[in-house]
GROMACS .gro file of C-alpha atoms in nm:
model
  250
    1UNK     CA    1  -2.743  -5.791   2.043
    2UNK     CA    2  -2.413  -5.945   1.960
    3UNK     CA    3  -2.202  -5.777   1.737
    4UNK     CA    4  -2.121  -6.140   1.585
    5UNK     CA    5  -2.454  -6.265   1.561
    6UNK     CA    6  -2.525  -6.271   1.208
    7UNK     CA    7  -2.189  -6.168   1.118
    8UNK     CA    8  -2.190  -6.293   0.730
    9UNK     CA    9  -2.492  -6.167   0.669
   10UNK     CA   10  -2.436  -5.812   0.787
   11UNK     CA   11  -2.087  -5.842   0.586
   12UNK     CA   12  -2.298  -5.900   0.292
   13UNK     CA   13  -2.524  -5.628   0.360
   14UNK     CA   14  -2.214  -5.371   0.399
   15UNK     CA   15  -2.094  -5.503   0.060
   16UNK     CA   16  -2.435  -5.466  -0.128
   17UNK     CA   17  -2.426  -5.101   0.022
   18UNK     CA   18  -2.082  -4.993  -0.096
   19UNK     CA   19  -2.142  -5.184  -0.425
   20UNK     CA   20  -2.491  -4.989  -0.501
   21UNK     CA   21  -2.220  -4.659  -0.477
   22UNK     CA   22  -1.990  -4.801  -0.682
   23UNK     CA   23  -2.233  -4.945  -0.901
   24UNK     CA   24  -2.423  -4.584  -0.983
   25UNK     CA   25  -2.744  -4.649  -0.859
   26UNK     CA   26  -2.748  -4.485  -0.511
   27UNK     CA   27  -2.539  -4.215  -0.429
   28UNK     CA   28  -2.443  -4.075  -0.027
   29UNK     CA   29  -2.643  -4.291   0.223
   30UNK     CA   30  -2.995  -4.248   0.077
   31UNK     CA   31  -3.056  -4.628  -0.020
   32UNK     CA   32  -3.156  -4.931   0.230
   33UNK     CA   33  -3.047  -5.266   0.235
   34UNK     CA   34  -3.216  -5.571   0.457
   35UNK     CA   35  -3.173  -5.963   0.467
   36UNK     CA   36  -3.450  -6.211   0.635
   37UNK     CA   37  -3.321  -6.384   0.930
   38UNK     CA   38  -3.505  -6.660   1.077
   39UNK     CA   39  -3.696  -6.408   1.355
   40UNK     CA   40  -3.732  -6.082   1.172
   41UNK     CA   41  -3.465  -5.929   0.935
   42UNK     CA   42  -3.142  -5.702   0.937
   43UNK     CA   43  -3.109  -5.351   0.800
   44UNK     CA   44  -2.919  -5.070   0.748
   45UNK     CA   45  -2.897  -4.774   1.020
   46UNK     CA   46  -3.079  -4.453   0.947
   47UNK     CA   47  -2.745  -4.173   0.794
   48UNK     CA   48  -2.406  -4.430   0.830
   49UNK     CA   49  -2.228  -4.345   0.559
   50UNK     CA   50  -2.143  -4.711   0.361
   51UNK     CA   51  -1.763  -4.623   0.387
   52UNK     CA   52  -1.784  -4.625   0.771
   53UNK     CA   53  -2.040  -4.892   0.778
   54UNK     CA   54  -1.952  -5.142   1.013
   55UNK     CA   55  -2.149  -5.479   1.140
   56UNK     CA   56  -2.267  -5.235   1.473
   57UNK     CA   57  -2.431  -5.054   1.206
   58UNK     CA   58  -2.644  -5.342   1.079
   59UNK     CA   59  -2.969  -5.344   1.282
   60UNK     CA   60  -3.171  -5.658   1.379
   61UNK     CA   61  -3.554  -5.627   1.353
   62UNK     CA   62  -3.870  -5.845   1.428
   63UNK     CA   63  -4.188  -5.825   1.209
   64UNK     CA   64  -4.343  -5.640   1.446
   65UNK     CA   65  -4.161  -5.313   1.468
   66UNK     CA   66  -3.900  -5.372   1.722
   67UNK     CA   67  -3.539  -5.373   1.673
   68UNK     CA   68  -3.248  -5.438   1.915
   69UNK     CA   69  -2.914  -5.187   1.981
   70UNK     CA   70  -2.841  -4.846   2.000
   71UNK     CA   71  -2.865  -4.754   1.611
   72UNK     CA   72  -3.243  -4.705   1.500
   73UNK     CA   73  -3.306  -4.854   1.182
   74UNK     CA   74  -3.340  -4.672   0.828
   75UNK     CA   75  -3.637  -4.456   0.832
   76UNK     CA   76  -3.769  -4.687   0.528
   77UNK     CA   77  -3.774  -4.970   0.797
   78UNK     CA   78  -4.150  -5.027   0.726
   79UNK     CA   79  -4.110  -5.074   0.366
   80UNK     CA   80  -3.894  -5.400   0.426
   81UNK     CA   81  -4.128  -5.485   0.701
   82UNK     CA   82  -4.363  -5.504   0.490
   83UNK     CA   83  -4.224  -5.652   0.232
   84UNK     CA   84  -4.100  -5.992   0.440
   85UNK     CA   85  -4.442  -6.015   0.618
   86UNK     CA   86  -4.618  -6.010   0.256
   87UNK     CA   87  -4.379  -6.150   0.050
   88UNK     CA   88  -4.241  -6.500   0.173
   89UNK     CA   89  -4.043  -6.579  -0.112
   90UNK     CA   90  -3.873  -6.237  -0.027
   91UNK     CA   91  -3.519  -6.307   0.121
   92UNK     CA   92  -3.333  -5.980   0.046
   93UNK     CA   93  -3.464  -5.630  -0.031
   94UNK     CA   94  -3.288  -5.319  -0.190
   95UNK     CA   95  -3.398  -4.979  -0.186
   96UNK     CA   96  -3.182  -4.638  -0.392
   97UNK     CA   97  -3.255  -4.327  -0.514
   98UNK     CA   98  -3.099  -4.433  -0.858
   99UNK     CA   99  -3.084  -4.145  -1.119
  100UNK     CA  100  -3.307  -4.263  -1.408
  101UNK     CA  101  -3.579  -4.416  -1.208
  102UNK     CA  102  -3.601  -4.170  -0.964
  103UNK     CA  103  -3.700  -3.922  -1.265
  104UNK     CA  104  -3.922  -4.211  -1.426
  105UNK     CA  105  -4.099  -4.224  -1.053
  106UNK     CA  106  -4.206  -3.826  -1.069
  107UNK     CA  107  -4.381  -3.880  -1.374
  108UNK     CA  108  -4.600  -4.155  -1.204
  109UNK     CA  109  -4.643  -4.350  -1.522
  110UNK     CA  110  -4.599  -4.720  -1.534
  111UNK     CA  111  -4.305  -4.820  -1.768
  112UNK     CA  112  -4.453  -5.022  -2.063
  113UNK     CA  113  -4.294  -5.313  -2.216
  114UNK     CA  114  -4.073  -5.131  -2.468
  115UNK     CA  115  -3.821  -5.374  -2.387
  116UNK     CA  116  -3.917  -5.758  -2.296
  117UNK     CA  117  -3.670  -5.728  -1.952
  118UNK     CA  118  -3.957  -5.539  -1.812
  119UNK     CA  119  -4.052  -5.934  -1.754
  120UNK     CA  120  -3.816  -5.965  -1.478
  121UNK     CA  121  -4.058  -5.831  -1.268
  122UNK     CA  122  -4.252  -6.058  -1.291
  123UNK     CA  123  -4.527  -5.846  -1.507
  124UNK     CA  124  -4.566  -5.625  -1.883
  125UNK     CA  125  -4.514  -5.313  -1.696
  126UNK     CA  126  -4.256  -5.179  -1.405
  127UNK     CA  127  -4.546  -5.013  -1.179
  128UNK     CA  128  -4.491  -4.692  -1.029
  129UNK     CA  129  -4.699  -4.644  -0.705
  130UNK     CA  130  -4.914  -4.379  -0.576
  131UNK     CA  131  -4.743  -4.057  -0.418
  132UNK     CA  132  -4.634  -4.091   0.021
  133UNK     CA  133  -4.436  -3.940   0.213
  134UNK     CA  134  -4.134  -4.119   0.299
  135UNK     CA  135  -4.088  -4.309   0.632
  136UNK     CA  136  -4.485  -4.377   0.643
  137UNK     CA  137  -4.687  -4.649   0.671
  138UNK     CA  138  -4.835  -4.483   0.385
  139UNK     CA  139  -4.563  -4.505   0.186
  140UNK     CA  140  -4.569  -4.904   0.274
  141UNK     CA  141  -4.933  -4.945   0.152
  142UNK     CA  142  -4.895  -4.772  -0.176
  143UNK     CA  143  -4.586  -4.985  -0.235
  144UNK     CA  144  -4.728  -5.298  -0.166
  145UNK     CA  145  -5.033  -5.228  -0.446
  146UNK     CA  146  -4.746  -5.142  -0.703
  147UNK     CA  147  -4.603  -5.436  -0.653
  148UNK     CA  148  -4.884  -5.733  -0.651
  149UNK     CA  149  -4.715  -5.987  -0.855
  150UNK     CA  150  -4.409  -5.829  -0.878
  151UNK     CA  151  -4.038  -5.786  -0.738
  152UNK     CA  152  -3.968  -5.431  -0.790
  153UNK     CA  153  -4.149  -5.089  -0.880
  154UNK     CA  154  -4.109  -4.718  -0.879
  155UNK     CA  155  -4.195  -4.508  -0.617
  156UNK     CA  156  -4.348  -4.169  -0.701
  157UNK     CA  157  -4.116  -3.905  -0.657
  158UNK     CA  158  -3.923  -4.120  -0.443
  159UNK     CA  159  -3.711  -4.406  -0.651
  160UNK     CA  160  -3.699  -4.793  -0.634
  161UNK     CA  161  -3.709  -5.119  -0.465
  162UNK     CA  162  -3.652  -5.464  -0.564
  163UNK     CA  163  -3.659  -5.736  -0.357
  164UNK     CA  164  -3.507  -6.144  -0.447
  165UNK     CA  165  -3.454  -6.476  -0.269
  166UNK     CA  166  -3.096  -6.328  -0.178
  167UNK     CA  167  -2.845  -5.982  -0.144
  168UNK     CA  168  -2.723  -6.102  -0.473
  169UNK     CA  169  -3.069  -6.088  -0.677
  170UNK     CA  170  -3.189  -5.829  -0.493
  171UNK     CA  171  -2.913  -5.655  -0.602
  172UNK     CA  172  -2.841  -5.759  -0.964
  173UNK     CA  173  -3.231  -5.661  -0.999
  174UNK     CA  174  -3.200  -5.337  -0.848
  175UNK     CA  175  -2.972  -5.282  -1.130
  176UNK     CA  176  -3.116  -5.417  -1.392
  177UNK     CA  177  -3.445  -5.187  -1.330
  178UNK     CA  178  -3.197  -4.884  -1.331
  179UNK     CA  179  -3.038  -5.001  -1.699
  180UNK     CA  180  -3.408  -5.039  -1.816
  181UNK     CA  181  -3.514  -4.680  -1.716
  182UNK     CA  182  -3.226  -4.508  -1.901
  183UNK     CA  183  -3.285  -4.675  -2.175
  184UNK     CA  184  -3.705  -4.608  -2.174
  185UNK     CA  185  -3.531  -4.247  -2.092
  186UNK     CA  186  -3.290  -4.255  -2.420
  187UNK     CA  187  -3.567  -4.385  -2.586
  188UNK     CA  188  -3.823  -4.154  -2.512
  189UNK     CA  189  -3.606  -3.875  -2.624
  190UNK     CA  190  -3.520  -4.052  -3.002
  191UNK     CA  191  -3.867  -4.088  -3.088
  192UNK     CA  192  -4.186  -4.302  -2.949
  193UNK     CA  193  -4.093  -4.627  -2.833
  194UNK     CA  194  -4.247  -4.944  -3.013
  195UNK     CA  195  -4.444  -5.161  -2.752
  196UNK     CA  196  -4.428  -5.491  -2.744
  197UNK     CA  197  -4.760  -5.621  -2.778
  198UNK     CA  198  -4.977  -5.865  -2.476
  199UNK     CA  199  -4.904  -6.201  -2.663
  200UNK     CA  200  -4.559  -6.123  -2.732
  201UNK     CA  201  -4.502  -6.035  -2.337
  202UNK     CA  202  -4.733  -6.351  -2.261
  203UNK     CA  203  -4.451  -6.568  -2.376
  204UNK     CA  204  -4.163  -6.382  -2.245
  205UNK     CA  205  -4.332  -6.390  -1.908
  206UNK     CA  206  -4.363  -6.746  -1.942
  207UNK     CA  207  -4.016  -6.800  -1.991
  208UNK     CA  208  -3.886  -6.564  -1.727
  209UNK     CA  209  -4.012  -6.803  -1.497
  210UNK     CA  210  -3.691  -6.953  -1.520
  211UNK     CA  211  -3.440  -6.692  -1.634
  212UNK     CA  212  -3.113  -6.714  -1.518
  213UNK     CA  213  -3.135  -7.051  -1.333
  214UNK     CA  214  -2.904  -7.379  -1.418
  215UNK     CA  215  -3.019  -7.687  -1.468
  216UNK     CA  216  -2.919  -7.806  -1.107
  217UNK     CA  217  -3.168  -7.495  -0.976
  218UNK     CA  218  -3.477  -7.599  -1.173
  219UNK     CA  219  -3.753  -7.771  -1.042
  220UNK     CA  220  -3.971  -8.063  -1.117
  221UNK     CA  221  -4.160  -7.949  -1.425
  222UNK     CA  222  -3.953  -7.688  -1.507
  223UNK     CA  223  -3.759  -7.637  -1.844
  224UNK     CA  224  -3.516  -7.402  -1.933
  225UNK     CA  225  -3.604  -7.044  -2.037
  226UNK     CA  226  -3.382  -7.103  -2.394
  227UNK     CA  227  -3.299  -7.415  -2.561
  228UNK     CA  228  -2.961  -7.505  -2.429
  229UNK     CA  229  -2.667  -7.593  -2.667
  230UNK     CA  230  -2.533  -7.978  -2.590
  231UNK     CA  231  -2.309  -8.055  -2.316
  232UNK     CA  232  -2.058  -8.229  -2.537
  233UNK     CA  233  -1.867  -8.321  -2.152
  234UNK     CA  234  -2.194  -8.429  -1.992
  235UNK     CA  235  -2.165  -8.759  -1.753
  236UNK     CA  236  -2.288  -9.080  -1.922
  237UNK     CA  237  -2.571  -9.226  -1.728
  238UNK     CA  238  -2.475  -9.520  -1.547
  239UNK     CA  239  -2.657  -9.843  -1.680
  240UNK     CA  240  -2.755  -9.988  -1.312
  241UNK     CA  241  -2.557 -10.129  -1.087
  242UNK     CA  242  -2.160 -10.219  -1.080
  243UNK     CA  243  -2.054 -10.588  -1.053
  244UNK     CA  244  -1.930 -10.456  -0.727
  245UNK     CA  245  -2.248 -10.359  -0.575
  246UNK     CA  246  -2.460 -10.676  -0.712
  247UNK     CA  247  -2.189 -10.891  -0.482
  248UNK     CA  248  -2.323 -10.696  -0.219
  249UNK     CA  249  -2.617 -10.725  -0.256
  250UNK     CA  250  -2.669 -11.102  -0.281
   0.00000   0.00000   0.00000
């Protein structure tokens, strides 16, 4: 494969690995990183540390188990897989070992909705799947139940993974499921956390649909998760056509 062929990409990729480092929530070069390409997907090598990590290092797959180069692939290679074969609206998957969720994972309990940005998985709970060993298709299966109508879980005695349309939300959701297990953690510790009840996470859910997005990203239908303040610079709408254009168009 050429080392140039998806060169941004893979620059991406080497950023989203040193960044997870920097960021807390993976530490040495036990977390994954992958991006869909139009024939398959690109990962991270199996034990390159990030700070060495160079575009040789980022390995191309196909959905069918190959790859192309002389680095073999992370050993959670089928996770991703799996995840882009299931998951179209995947585009961007991240997988760590993060601190708080990794202990969350071993007591293979789903996280209830003690705060409502458990929504931003796309469900009331953050799921925690079955125990497999790692590198399996095992492991795959069990991941794929935890997360039916969702973007991330827990792994049992493993950690996490959170996929989104890009490196960026992958990423920012990776995070994002760390900051919500140290505080269930903190939490948990104070006292018993008060759960927010089905019809209070029924509308927060509804909302979520379109978290985060600006008005430019929404689409037909959609409103805004909040009521926005007004634009008080907003673009009058033009009242039809200029002088100008009429003469043209006689």
């Amino acid at each position: 494969m050429s080392k140039t062929k998806y060169a941004d990409l893979k620059k991406k990729i080497i950023w989203v690995c040193r960044r997870m480092n920097e960021m807390g929530i993976n530490q040495g070069t036990s977390g994954n990183v992958s991006a869909r390409t139009e024939k398959g997907f690109v990962i991270t090598a199996s034990g390159i540390p990030y700070d060495v990590m160079d575009a040789e290092h980022i390995v191309e797959m196909d959905l069918d188990g190959g790859y192309y180069g002389k680095y073999l692939p992370s050993t959670e290679w089928r996770m991703h897989m799996d995840i882009f074969k299931a998951r179209p609206e995947a585009g961007a998957i991240v997988h760590t070992h993060s601190i708080y969720a990794t202990a969350l994972a071993t007591l293979r309990k789903d996280i209830p909705p003690f705060h409502y940005m458990i929504g931003v998985t796309g469900g009331s709970t953050l799921r925690v799947s079955d125990y497999a060993e790692f590198g399996t298709q095992a492991l795959s299966d069990t991941m794929l139940a935890a997360l039916k109508d969702r973007t991330a879980c827990l792994l049992a005695n493993h950690g996490q993974i959170a996929f989104g349309p890009n490196l960026d939300k992958a990423l920012w959701l990776a995070g994002e499921i760390e900051t919500l297990c140290q505080q269930y953690w903190a939490a948990s510790l104070a006292g018993k956390p008060v759960i927010l009840s089905d019809a209070q996470m029924k509308t927060v859910l509804a909302r979520f649909k379109t978290y985060g997005k600006q008005t430019t990203e929404l689409k037909s239908g959609e409103a805004l998760a909040v009521i926005a303040p007004t634009r008080r610079d907003a673009p009058k709408p033009k009242k039809g056509k200029s002088k100008k254009a009429k003469d043209k168009s006689k």
